[in-house]
JSON list of C-alpha atoms in Angstrom, two decimals:
[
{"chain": "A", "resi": 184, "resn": "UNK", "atom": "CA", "xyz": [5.10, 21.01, -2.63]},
{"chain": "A", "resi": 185, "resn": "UNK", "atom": "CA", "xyz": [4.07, 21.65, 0.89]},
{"chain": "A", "resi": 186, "resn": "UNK", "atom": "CA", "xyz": [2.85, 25.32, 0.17]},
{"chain": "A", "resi": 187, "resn": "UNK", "atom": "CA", "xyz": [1.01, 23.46, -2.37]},
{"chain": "A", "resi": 188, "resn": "UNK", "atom": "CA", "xyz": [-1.02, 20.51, -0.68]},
{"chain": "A", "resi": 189, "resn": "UNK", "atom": "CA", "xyz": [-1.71, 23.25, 2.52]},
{"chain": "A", "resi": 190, "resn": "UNK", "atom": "CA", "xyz": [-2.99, 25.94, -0.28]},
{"chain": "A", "resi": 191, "resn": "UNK", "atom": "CA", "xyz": [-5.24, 23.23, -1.87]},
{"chain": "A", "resi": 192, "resn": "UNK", "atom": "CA", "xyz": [-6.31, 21.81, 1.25]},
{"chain": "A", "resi": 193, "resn": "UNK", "atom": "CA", "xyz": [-7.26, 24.94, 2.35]},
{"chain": "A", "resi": 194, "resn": "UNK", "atom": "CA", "xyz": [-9.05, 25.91, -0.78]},
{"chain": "A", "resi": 195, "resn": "UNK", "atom": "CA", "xyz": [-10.78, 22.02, -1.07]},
{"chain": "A", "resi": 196, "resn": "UNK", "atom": "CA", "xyz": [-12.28, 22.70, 2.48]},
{"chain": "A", "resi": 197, "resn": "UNK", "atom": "CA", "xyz": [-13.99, 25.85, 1.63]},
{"chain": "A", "resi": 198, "resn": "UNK", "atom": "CA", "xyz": [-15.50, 24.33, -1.48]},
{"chain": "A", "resi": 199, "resn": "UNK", "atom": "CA", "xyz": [-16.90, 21.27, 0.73]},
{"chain": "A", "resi": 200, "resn": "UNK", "atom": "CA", "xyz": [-18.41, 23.44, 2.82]},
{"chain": "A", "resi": 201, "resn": "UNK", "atom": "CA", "xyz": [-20.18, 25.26, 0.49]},
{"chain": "A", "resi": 202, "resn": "UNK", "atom": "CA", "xyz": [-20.78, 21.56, -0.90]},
{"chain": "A", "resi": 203, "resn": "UNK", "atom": "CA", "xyz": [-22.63, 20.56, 1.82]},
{"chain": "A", "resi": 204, "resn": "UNK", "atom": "CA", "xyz": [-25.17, 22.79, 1.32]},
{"chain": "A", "resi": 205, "resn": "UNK", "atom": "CA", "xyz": [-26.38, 21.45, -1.47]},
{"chain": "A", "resi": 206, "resn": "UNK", "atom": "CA", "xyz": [-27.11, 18.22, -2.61]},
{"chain": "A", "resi": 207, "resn": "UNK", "atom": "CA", "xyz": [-24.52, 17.75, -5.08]},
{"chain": "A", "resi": 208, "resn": "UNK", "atom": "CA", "xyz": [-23.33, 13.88, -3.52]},
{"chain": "A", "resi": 209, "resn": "UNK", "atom": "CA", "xyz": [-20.59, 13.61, -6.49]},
{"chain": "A", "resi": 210, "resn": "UNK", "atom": "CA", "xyz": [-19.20, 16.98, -5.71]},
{"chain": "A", "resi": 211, "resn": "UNK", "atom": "CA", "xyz": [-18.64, 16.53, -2.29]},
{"chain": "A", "resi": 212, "resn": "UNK", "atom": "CA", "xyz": [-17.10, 13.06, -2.90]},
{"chain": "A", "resi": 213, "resn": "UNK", "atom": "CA", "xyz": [-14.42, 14.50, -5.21]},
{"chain": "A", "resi": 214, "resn": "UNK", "atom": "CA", "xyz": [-13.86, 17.33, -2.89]},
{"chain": "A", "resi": 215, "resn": "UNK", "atom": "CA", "xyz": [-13.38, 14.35, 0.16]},
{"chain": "A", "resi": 216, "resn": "UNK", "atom": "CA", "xyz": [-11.26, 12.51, -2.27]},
{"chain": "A", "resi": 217, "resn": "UNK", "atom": "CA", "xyz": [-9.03, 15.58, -3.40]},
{"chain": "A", "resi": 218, "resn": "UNK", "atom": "CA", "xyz": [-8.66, 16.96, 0.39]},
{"chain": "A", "resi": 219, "resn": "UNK", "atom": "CA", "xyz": [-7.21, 12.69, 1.15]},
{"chain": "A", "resi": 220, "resn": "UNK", "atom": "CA", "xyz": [-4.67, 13.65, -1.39]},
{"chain": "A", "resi": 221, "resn": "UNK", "atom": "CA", "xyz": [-3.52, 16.67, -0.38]},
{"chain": "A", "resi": 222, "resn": "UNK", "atom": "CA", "xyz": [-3.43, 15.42, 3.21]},
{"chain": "A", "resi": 223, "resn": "UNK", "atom": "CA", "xyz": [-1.35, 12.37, 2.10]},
{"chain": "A", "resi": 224, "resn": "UNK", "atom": "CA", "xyz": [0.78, 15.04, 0.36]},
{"chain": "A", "resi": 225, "resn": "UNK", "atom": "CA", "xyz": [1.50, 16.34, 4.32]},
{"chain": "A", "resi": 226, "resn": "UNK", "atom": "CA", "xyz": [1.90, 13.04, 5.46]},
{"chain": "A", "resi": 227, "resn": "UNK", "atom": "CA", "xyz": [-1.30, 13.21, 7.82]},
{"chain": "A", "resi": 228, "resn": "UNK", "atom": "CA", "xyz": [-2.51, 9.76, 6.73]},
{"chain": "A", "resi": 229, "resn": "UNK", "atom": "CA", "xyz": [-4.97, 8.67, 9.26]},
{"chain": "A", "resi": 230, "resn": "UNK", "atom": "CA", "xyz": [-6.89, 12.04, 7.90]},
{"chain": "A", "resi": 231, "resn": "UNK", "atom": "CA", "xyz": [-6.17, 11.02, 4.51]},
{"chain": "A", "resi": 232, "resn": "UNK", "atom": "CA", "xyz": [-7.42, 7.61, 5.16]},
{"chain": "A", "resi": 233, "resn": "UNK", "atom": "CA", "xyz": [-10.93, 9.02, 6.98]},
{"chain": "A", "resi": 234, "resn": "UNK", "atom": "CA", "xyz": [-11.32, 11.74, 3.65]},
{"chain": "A", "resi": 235, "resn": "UNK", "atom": "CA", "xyz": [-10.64, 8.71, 1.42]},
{"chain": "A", "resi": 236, "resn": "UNK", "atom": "CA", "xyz": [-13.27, 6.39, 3.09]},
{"chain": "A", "resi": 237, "resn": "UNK", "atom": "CA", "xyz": [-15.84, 9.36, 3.41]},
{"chain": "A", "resi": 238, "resn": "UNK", "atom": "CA", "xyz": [-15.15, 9.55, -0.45]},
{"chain": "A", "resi": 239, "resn": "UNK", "atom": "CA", "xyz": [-15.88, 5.91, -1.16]},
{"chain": "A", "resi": 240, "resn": "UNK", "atom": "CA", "xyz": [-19.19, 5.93, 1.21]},
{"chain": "A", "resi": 241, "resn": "UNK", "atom": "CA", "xyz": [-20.62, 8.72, -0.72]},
{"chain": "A", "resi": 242, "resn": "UNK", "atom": "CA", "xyz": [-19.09, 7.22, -3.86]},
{"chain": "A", "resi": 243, "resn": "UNK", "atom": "CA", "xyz": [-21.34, 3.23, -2.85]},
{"chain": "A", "resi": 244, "resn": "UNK", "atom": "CA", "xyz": [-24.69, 5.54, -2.28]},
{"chain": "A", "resi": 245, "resn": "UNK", "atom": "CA", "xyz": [-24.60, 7.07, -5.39]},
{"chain": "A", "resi": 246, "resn": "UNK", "atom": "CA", "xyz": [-23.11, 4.10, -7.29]},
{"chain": "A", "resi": 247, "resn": "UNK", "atom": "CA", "xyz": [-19.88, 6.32, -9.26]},
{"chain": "A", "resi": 248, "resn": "UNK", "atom": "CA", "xyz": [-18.15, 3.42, -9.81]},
{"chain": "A", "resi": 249, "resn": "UNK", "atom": "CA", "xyz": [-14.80, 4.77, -11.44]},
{"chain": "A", "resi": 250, "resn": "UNK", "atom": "CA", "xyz": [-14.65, 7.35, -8.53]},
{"chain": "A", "resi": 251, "resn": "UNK", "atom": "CA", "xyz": [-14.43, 4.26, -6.08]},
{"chain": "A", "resi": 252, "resn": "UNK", "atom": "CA", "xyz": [-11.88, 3.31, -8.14]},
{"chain": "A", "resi": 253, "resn": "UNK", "atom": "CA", "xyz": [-9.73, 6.23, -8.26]},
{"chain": "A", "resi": 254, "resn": "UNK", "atom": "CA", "xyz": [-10.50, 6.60, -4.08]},
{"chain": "A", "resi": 255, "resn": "UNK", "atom": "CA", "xyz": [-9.43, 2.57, -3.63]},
{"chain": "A", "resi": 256, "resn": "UNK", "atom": "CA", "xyz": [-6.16, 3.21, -5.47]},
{"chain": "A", "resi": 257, "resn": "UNK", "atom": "CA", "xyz": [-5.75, 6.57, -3.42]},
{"chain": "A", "resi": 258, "resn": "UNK", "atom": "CA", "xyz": [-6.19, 4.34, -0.04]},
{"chain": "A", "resi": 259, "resn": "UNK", "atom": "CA", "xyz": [-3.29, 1.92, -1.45]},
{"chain": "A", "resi": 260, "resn": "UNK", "atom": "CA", "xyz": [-0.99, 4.86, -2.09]},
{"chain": "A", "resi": 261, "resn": "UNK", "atom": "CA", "xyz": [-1.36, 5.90, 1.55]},
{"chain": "A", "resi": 262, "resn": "UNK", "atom": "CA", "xyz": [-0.81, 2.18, 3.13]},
{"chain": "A", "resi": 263, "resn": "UNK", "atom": "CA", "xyz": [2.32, 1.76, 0.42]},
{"chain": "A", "resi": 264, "resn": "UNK", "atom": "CA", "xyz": [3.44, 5.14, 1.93]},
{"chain": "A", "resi": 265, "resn": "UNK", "atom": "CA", "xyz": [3.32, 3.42, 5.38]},
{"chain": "A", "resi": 266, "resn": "UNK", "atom": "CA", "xyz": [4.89, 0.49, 4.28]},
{"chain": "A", "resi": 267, "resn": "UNK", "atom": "CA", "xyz": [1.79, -2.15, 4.29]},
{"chain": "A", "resi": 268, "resn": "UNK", "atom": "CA", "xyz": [2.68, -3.25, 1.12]},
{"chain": "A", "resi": 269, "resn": "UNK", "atom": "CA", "xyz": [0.04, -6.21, 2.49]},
{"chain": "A", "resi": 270, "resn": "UNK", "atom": "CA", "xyz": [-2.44, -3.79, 2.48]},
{"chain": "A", "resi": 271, "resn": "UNK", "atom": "CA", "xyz": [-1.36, -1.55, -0.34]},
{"chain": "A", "resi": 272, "resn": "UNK", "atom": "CA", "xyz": [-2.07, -4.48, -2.70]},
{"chain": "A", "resi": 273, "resn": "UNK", "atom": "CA", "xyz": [-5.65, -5.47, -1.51]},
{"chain": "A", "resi": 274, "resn": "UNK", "atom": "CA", "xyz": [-6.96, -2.28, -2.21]},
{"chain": "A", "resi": 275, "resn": "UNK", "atom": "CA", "xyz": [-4.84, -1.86, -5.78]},
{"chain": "A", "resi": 276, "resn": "UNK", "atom": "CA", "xyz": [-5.95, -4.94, -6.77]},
{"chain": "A", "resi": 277, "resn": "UNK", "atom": "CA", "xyz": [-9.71, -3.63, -5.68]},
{"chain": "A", "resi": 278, "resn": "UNK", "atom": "CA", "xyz": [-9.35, -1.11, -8.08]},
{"chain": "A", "resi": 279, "resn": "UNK", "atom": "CA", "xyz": [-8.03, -3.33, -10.87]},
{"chain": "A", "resi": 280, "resn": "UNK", "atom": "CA", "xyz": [-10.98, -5.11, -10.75]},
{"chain": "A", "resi": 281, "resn": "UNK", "atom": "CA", "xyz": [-13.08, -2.15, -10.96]},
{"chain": "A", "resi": 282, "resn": "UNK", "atom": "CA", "xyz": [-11.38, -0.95, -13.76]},
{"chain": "A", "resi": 283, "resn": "UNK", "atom": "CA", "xyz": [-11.17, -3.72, -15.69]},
{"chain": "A", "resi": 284, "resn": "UNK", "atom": "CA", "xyz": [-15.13, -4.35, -15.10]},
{"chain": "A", "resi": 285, "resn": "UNK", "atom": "CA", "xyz": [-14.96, -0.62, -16.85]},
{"chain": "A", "resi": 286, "resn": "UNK", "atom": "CA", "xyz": [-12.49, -0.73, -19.58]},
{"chain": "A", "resi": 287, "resn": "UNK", "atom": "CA", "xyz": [-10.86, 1.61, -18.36]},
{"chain": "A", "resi": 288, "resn": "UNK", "atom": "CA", "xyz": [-7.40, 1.03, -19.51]},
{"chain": "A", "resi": 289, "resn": "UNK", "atom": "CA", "xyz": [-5.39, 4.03, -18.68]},
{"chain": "A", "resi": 290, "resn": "UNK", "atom": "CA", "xyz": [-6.35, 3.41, -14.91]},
{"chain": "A", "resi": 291, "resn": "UNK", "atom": "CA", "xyz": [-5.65, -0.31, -14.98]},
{"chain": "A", "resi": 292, "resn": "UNK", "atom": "CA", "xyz": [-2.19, 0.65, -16.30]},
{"chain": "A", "resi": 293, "resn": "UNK", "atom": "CA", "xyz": [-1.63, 2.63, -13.18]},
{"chain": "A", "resi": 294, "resn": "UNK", "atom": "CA", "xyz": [-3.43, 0.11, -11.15]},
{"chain": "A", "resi": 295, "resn": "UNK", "atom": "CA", "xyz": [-0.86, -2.40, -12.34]},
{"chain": "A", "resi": 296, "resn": "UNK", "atom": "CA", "xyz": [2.12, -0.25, -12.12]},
{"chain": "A", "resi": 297, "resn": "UNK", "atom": "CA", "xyz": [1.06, 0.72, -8.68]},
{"chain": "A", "resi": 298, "resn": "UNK", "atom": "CA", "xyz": [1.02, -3.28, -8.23]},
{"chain": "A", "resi": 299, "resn": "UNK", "atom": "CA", "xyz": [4.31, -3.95, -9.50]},
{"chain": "A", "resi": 300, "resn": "UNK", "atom": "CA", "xyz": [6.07, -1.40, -7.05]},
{"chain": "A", "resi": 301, "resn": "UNK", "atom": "CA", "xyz": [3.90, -2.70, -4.03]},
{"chain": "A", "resi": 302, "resn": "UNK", "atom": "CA", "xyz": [5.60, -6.08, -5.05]},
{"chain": "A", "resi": 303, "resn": "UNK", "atom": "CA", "xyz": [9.42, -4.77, -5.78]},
{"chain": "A", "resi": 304, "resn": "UNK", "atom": "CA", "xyz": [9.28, -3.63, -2.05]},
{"chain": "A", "resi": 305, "resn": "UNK", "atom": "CA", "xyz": [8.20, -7.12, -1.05]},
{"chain": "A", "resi": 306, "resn": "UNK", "atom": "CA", "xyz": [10.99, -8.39, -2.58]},
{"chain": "A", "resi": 307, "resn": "UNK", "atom": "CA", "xyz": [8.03, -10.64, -4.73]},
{"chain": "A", "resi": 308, "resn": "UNK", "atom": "CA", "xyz": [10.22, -9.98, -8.45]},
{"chain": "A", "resi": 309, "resn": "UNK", "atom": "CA", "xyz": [8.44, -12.40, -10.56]},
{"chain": "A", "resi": 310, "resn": "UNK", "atom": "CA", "xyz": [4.48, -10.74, -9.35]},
{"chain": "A", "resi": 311, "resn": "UNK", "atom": "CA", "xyz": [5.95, -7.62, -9.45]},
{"chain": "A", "resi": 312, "resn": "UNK", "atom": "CA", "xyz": [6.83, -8.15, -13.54]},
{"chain": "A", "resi": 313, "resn": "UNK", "atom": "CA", "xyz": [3.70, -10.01, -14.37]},
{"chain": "A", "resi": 314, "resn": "UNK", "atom": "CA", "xyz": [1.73, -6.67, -13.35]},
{"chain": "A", "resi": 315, "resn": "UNK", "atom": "CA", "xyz": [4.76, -4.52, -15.40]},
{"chain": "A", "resi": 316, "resn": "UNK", "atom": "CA", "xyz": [3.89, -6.84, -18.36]},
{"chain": "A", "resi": 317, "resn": "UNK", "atom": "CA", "xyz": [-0.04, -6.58, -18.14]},
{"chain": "A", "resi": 318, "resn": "UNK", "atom": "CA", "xyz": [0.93, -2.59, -17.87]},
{"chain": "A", "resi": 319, "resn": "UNK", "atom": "CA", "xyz": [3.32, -2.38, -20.60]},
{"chain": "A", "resi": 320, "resn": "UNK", "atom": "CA", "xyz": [0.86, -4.90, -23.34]},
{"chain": "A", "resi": 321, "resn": "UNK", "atom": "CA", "xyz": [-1.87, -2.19, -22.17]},
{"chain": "A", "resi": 322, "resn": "UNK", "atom": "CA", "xyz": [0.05, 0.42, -22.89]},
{"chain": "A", "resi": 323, "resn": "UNK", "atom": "CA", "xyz": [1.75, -0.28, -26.40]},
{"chain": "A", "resi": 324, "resn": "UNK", "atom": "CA", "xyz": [-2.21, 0.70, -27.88]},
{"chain": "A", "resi": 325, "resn": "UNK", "atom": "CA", "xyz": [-2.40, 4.15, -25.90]},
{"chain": "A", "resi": 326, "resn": "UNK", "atom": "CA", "xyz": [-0.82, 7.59, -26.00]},
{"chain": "A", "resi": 327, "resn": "UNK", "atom": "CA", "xyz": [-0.42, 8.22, -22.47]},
{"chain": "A", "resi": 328, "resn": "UNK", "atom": "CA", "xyz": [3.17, 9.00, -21.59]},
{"chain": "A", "resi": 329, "resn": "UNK", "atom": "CA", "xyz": [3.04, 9.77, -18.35]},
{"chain": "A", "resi": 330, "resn": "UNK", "atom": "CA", "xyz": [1.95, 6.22, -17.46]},
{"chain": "A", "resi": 331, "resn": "UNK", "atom": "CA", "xyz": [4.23, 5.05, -19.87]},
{"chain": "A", "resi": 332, "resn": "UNK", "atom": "CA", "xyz": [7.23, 7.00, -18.17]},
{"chain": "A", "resi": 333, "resn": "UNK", "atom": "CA", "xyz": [6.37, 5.21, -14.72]},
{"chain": "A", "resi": 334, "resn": "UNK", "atom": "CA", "xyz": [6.05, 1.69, -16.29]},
{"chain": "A", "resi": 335, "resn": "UNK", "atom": "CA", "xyz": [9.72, 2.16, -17.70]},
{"chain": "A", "resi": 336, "resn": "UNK", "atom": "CA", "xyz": [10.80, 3.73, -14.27]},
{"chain": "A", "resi": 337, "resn": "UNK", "atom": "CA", "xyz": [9.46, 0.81, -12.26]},
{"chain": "A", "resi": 338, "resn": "UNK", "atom": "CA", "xyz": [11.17, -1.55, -14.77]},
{"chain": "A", "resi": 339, "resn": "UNK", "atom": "CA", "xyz": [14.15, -0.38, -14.14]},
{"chain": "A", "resi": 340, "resn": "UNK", "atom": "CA", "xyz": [13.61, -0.75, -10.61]},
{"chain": "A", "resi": 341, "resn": "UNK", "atom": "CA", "xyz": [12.55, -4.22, -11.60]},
{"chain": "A", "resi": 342, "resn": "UNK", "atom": "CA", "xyz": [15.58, -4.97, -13.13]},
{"chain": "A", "resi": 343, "resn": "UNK", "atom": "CA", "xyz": [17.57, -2.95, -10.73]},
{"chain": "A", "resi": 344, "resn": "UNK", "atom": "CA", "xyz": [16.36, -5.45, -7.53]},
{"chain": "A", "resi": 345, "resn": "UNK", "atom": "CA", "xyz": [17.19, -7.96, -9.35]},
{"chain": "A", "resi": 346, "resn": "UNK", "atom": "CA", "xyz": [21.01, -7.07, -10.20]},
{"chain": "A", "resi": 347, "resn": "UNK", "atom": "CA", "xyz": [20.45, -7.04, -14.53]},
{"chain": "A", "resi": 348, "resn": "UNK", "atom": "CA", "xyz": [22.01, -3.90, -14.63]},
{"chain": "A", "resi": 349, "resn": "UNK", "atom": "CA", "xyz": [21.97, -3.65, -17.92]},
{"chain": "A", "resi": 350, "resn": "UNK", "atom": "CA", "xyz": [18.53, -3.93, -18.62]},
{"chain": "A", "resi": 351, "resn": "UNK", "atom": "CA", "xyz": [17.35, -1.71, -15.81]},
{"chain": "A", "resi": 352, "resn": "UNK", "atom": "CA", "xyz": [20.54, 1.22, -17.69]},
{"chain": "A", "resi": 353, "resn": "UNK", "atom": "CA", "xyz": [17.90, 0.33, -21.01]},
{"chain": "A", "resi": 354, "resn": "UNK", "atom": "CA", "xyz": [14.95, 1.19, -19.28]},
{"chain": "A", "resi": 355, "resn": "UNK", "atom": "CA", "xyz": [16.06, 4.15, -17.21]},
{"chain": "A", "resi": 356, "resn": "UNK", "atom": "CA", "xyz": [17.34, 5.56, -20.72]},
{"chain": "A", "resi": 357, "resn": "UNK", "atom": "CA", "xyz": [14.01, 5.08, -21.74]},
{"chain": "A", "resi": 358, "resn": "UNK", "atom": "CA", "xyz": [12.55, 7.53, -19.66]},
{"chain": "A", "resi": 359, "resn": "UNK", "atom": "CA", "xyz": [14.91, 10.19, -19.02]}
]
């Protein structure tokens, strides 16, 4: 996985500079969004952060709306990865909003998965399943299984933190 984010970082930097010769403003804010992945991927998250928020400038100008969603949700991933759960959560719930504004209901879903683990590591049980229950009502109308798999996984987490054992066993049977 390391080969992989330095391979695709590598790759996502030549493409942005070719990028940047033109005039192609969506482009280059995927390309800034993609190389705040792959550096979150290495763990370099202040450069993460800068490609994420270079992403969401370009993103405001040009008014891509569901692109400053995906970036927002990106920038919570890197502060839950630091432990700002605080933080994490501000800009999740950011891109809830978005999303929501959007219909876009397979993002919300991750948006309030993303939520509900922000909250298990706060300790915050009874947040953290209101967002797994908004998920999980979303999801019983879509066929999307890999959101589906992480909404059981972070129920059983759910139930894990707060010692129903049996419940979380039901739910981590569920997706394995």
């Amino acid at each position: 996985n390391l080969n992989q984010n330095i391979e695709a970082l590598k790759y996502f930097k030549m493409a942005l500079s070719l990028i940047l010769k033109t005039d192609d403003k969506k482009a280059e804010a995927i390309l800034w969004n993609n190389i705040g992945i792959r550096y979150r991927g290495l763990k370099k998250y202040w450069d993460a952060k800068n490609s994420l928020e270079k992403a969401i400038s370009i993103n405001n100008a040009i008014g891509e709306k569901q692109s400053i969603a995906q970036d927002l949700n990106n920038l919570g991933n890197i502060y839950k990865d630091l432990n700002e759960f605080e933080t994490s959560i501000d800009y999740y719930l950011k891109a809830l909003e978005i999303n929501s504004v959007l219909y876009n209901k397979y993002e919300e879903v991750q948006n309030l998965n993303n939520l509900a683990d922000a909250f298990l590591s706060l300790k915050q049980f009874y947040r953290a399943k209101t967002y797994l229950d908004r998920a999980e009502g979303i999801l019983n109308g879509m066929r999307a299984d890999q959101l589906k798999l992480n909404n059981l996984k972070t129920f059983s987490l759910y139930f894990t933190n707060i010692q129903k054992f049996e419940h979380a066993l039901i739910y981590k049977e569920r997706y394995m």
